[in-house]
mmCIF file of C-alpha atoms in Angstrom:
data_model
loop_
_atom_site.group_PDB
_atom_site.id
_atom_site.type_symbol
_atom_site.label_atom_id
_atom_site.label_comp_id
_atom_site.label_asym_id
_atom_site.label_seq_id
_atom_site.Cartn_x
_atom_site.Cartn_y
_atom_site.Cartn_z
ATOM 1 C CA ARG A 27 132.061 109.201 105.195
ATOM 2 C CA PHE A 28 133.428 106.443 107.381
ATOM 3 C CA CYS A 29 134.017 102.792 106.875
ATOM 4 C CA LEU A 30 133.450 100.347 109.728
ATOM 5 C CA SER A 31 135.051 97.230 108.426
ATOM 6 C CA ARG A 32 135.437 93.599 109.373
ATOM 7 C CA GLY A 33 138.767 93.918 107.679
ATOM 8 C CA LEU A 34 140.896 91.284 106.043
ATOM 9 C CA GLY A 35 144.357 91.390 104.569
ATOM 10 C CA ASP A 36 147.731 92.441 105.953
ATOM 11 C CA VAL A 37 146.541 95.424 107.947
ATOM 12 C CA TYR A 38 143.099 94.548 109.249
ATOM 13 C CA LYS A 39 143.130 90.776 109.588
ATOM 14 C CA ARG A 40 141.280 89.816 112.725
ATOM 15 C CA GLN A 41 142.394 86.978 114.949
ATOM 16 C CA GLY A 42 138.852 86.357 116.190
ATOM 17 C CA GLY A 43 137.454 85.283 112.840
ATOM 18 C CA VAL A 44 134.398 86.253 110.793
ATOM 19 C CA ILE A 45 131.724 88.649 112.033
ATOM 20 C CA THR A 46 128.474 86.962 113.078
ATOM 21 C CA PRO A 47 125.054 88.015 111.711
ATOM 22 C CA GLU A 48 124.072 89.090 115.247
ATOM 23 C CA GLN A 49 127.128 91.359 115.533
ATOM 24 C CA ARG A 50 126.431 92.804 112.086
ATOM 25 C CA MET A 51 122.801 93.547 112.977
ATOM 26 C CA ALA A 52 123.789 95.107 116.318
ATOM 27 C CA ILE A 53 126.324 97.374 114.618
ATOM 28 C CA LYS A 54 123.718 98.474 112.039
ATOM 29 C CA THR A 55 121.134 99.167 114.756
ATOM 30 C CA ASP A 56 123.591 101.164 116.862
ATOM 31 C CA LEU A 57 124.756 103.152 113.830
ATOM 32 C CA ASP A 58 121.174 104.067 112.922
ATOM 33 C CA ALA A 59 120.552 105.110 116.531
ATOM 34 C CA LEU A 60 123.439 107.604 116.644
ATOM 35 C CA PRO A 61 122.097 111.183 116.319
ATOM 36 C CA VAL A 62 125.134 112.323 114.270
ATOM 37 C CA VAL A 63 124.502 109.717 111.539
ATOM 38 C CA GLN A 64 122.554 110.759 108.453
ATOM 39 C CA SER A 65 122.596 107.488 106.514
ATOM 40 C CA VAL A 66 124.171 104.014 106.645
ATOM 41 C CA PHE A 67 125.028 101.828 103.652
ATOM 42 C CA TYR A 68 126.070 98.193 104.037
ATOM 43 C CA GLU A 69 128.508 96.742 101.515
ATOM 44 C CA SER A 70 128.923 92.964 101.428
ATOM 45 C CA GLN A 71 132.082 91.177 100.340
ATOM 46 C CA SER A 72 130.594 90.392 96.920
ATOM 47 C CA GLU A 73 129.592 94.053 96.420
ATOM 48 C CA ALA A 74 133.061 95.170 97.533
ATOM 49 C CA TYR A 75 134.563 92.698 95.059
ATOM 50 C CA THR A 76 132.368 94.009 92.212
ATOM 51 C CA ARG A 77 133.337 97.609 93.002
ATOM 52 C CA PHE A 78 137.003 96.620 93.244
ATOM 53 C CA GLN A 79 136.893 94.906 89.835
ATOM 54 C CA GLU A 80 135.254 97.984 88.278
ATOM 55 C CA ARG A 81 137.875 100.335 89.723
ATOM 56 C CA PHE A 82 140.913 98.199 88.882
ATOM 57 C CA LYS A 83 139.677 96.424 85.748
ATOM 58 C CA ASP A 84 142.757 97.459 83.761
ATOM 59 C CA SER A 85 145.189 96.529 86.534
ATOM 60 C CA ALA A 86 146.939 93.184 87.062
ATOM 61 C CA ILE A 87 146.012 93.280 90.756
ATOM 62 C CA ALA A 88 142.326 92.721 89.909
ATOM 63 C CA GLN A 89 143.097 89.175 88.701
ATOM 64 C CA ASN A 90 144.789 88.210 91.979
ATOM 65 C CA VAL A 91 142.032 89.309 94.381
ATOM 66 C CA THR A 92 139.078 87.148 95.382
ATOM 67 C CA ALA A 93 135.835 88.214 97.052
ATOM 68 C CA ASP A 94 136.727 86.626 100.416
ATOM 69 C CA GLN A 95 139.868 88.784 100.642
ATOM 70 C CA LEU A 96 137.868 92.021 100.710
ATOM 71 C CA PRO A 97 136.116 93.294 103.859
ATOM 72 C CA GLU A 98 132.418 93.814 104.262
ATOM 73 C CA SER A 99 131.719 97.259 105.622
ATOM 74 C CA PHE A 100 129.248 99.888 106.705
ATOM 75 C CA ARG A 101 129.658 103.256 104.989
ATOM 76 C CA VAL A 102 128.331 106.015 107.191
ATOM 77 C CA LYS A 103 127.415 109.548 106.108
ATOM 78 C CA LEU A 104 127.353 112.026 108.984
ATOM 79 C CA LYS A 105 125.164 115.096 109.374
ATOM 80 C CA ASP A 106 128.272 116.989 110.504
ATOM 81 C CA PRO A 107 131.561 115.442 109.257
ATOM 82 C CA THR A 108 133.495 117.050 112.126
ATOM 83 C CA GLN A 109 131.691 114.726 114.560
ATOM 84 C CA PHE A 110 133.580 111.617 113.408
ATOM 85 C CA ALA A 111 135.076 111.193 116.903
ATOM 86 C CA VAL A 112 131.635 110.092 118.159
ATOM 87 C CA VAL A 113 131.594 107.148 115.746
ATOM 88 C CA VAL A 114 135.238 106.293 116.462
ATOM 89 C CA SER A 115 134.700 106.202 120.245
ATOM 90 C CA ALA A 116 131.452 104.219 119.916
ATOM 91 C CA PHE A 117 132.766 101.475 117.612
ATOM 92 C CA SER A 118 136.557 101.176 117.982
ATOM 93 C CA GLY A 119 137.502 97.854 119.557
ATOM 94 C CA ARG A 120 133.957 96.567 119.398
ATOM 95 C CA PRO A 121 133.460 92.858 118.593
ATOM 96 C CA GLY A 122 133.064 92.420 114.833
ATOM 97 C CA VAL A 123 134.758 95.736 113.996
ATOM 98 C CA ASP A 124 138.413 95.771 113.012
ATOM 99 C CA VAL A 125 138.794 99.405 112.041
ATOM 100 C CA VAL A 126 136.833 102.649 111.974
ATOM 101 C CA GLN A 127 138.295 104.496 109.014
ATOM 102 C CA ASP A 128 137.905 108.233 108.503
ATOM 103 C CA GLN A 129 138.023 108.640 104.723
ATOM 104 C CA ARG A 130 138.028 112.413 105.147
ATOM 105 C CA SER A 131 141.605 112.238 106.469
ATOM 106 C CA ILE A 132 142.664 110.593 103.180
ATOM 107 C CA LEU A 133 140.845 113.233 101.125
ATOM 108 C CA GLU A 134 142.266 116.080 103.220
ATOM 109 C CA LYS A 135 145.788 115.134 102.091
ATOM 110 C CA PHE A 136 144.585 115.168 98.489
ATOM 111 C CA PHE A 137 142.885 118.561 98.908
ATOM 112 C CA LYS A 138 146.009 119.978 100.581
ATOM 113 C CA LEU A 139 148.038 118.817 97.576
ATOM 114 C CA LEU A 140 145.511 120.444 95.211
ATOM 115 C CA ASN A 141 145.722 123.704 97.204
ATOM 116 C CA VAL A 142 149.528 123.667 96.980
ATOM 117 C CA LEU A 143 149.359 123.043 93.219
ATOM 118 C CA ARG A 144 146.762 125.815 92.786
ATOM 119 C CA ASN A 145 148.856 128.300 94.762
ATOM 120 C CA GLY A 146 151.933 127.292 92.757
ATOM 121 C CA ALA A 147 150.049 127.829 89.483
ATOM 122 C CA LEU A 148 148.847 131.261 90.662
ATOM 123 C CA LEU A 149 152.421 132.186 91.619
ATOM 124 C CA VAL A 150 153.739 131.084 88.211
ATOM 125 C CA GLY A 151 150.934 133.064 86.525
ATOM 126 C CA LEU A 152 151.785 136.178 88.557
ATOM 127 C CA PHE A 153 155.483 135.925 87.650
ATOM 128 C CA SER A 154 154.500 135.410 83.988
ATOM 129 C CA VAL A 155 152.396 138.595 83.997
ATOM 130 C CA ILE A 156 155.214 140.587 85.644
ATOM 131 C CA THR A 157 157.749 139.170 83.156
ATOM 132 C CA ALA A 158 155.476 139.949 80.203
ATOM 133 C CA GLY A 159 155.043 143.534 81.443
ATOM 134 C CA LEU A 160 158.801 143.984 81.766
ATOM 135 C CA LEU A 161 159.410 142.499 78.300
ATOM 136 C CA ILE A 162 156.810 144.761 76.688
ATOM 137 C CA SER A 163 158.255 147.816 78.432
ATOM 138 C CA ASN A 164 161.780 146.869 77.358
ATOM 139 C CA THR A 165 160.681 146.231 73.761
ATOM 140 C CA LEU A 166 159.021 149.648 73.533
ATOM 141 C CA ARG A 167 162.129 151.349 74.934
ATOM 142 C CA ILE A 168 164.372 149.582 72.425
ATOM 143 C CA ALA A 169 162.003 150.511 69.582
ATOM 144 C CA ALA A 170 162.005 154.157 70.734
ATOM 145 C CA PHE A 171 165.796 154.151 71.013
ATOM 146 C CA ASN A 172 166.220 152.707 67.504
ATOM 147 C CA ARG A 173 163.985 155.440 66.079
ATOM 148 C CA ARG A 174 165.427 158.335 68.026
ATOM 149 C CA ARG A 175 166.398 160.172 64.828
ATOM 150 C CA GLU A 176 162.841 159.996 63.455
ATOM 151 C CA THR A 177 161.332 161.134 66.757
ATOM 152 C CA GLY A 178 163.899 163.958 66.920
ATOM 153 C CA VAL A 179 162.842 165.131 63.448
ATOM 154 C CA MET A 180 159.148 164.926 64.456
ATOM 155 C CA LYS A 181 159.851 167.077 67.521
ATOM 156 C CA LEU A 182 161.709 169.646 65.402
ATOM 157 C CA VAL A 183 158.760 169.803 62.996
ATOM 158 C CA GLY A 184 156.471 170.499 65.974
ATOM 159 C CA ALA A 185 154.663 167.159 66.421
ATOM 160 C CA SER A 186 152.889 166.646 69.751
ATOM 161 C CA SER A 187 153.975 163.997 72.267
ATOM 162 C CA TRP A 188 150.819 161.969 71.507
ATOM 163 C CA SER A 189 151.507 161.816 67.765
ATOM 164 C CA ILE A 190 155.092 160.717 68.502
ATOM 165 C CA GLN A 191 154.014 158.001 70.992
ATOM 166 C CA LEU A 192 151.068 156.704 68.923
ATOM 167 C CA PRO A 193 153.136 154.649 66.415
ATOM 168 C CA PHE A 194 154.929 152.872 69.274
ATOM 169 C CA LEU A 195 151.636 152.084 71.017
ATOM 170 C CA LEU A 196 150.092 150.771 67.789
ATOM 171 C CA GLU A 197 153.170 148.641 67.150
ATOM 172 C CA GLY A 198 152.917 147.159 70.662
ATOM 173 C CA ILE A 199 149.174 146.485 70.262
ATOM 174 C CA PHE A 200 149.582 144.800 66.872
ATOM 175 C CA SER A 201 152.511 142.703 68.135
ATOM 176 C CA ALA A 202 150.449 141.591 71.150
ATOM 177 C CA LEU A 203 147.482 140.688 68.906
ATOM 178 C CA ILE A 204 149.670 138.670 66.553
ATOM 179 C CA GLY A 205 151.242 136.853 69.520
ATOM 180 C CA TRP A 206 147.801 136.178 71.015
ATOM 181 C CA VAL A 207 146.441 134.780 67.722
ATOM 182 C CA PHE A 208 149.532 132.583 67.307
ATOM 183 C CA ALA A 209 149.391 131.262 70.915
ATOM 184 C CA THR A 210 145.621 130.624 70.721
ATOM 185 C CA GLY A 211 145.998 128.783 67.413
ATOM 186 C CA LEU A 212 148.850 126.687 68.787
ATOM 187 C CA LEU A 213 146.889 125.737 71.937
ATOM 188 C CA THR A 214 143.752 124.951 69.906
ATOM 189 C CA GLY A 215 145.763 122.737 67.571
ATOM 190 C CA LEU A 216 147.400 120.879 70.478
ATOM 191 C CA LYS A 217 144.006 120.420 72.175
ATOM 192 C CA SER A 218 142.463 118.970 68.997
ATOM 193 C CA VAL A 219 145.409 116.556 68.646
ATOM 194 C CA VAL A 220 145.062 115.437 72.296
ATOM 195 C CA ASP A 221 141.252 115.078 72.049
ATOM 196 C CA SER A 222 141.490 113.011 68.881
ATOM 197 C CA LYS A 223 143.625 110.338 70.623
#
């Protein structure tokens, strides 16, 4: 989506003054005529002000902005978003247009940040799994070492390797289940506390 704006304010203030109805109509007609454009939506200053007040209703900035400080604009949806250069070349510098803004470039930064955060979370999860595996392995070795006398007696009696290893496996499984139940209960309790606020 793109915003063709008769901009006001520090960045977009135009020296030539307010857009005329003829310029506005010509821009709308030319936008509709472009083959890359799917739909065009016009937003007046009063509509922009209403939307601004809804978005920033809890902010102090909303009380200091008036409708005539916000730009009227055309919001354009393209059939193929990669064709934004066509709109930029057709309308940049045109009378009545201060800026042709590609909102996708703003969102791309946001999506790049989300991708970095997702990859970071996956990396942390991978290290957590590796660490958990190493801790479990180490715990089982320590448990086997502490019971070396009992396992030695079981071997002398003629117990099979499976019957010697089974108690350690069951101990690991029960410990993991207890840890899982505890962690799940803790997370559920925290979620209910957060949701209740």
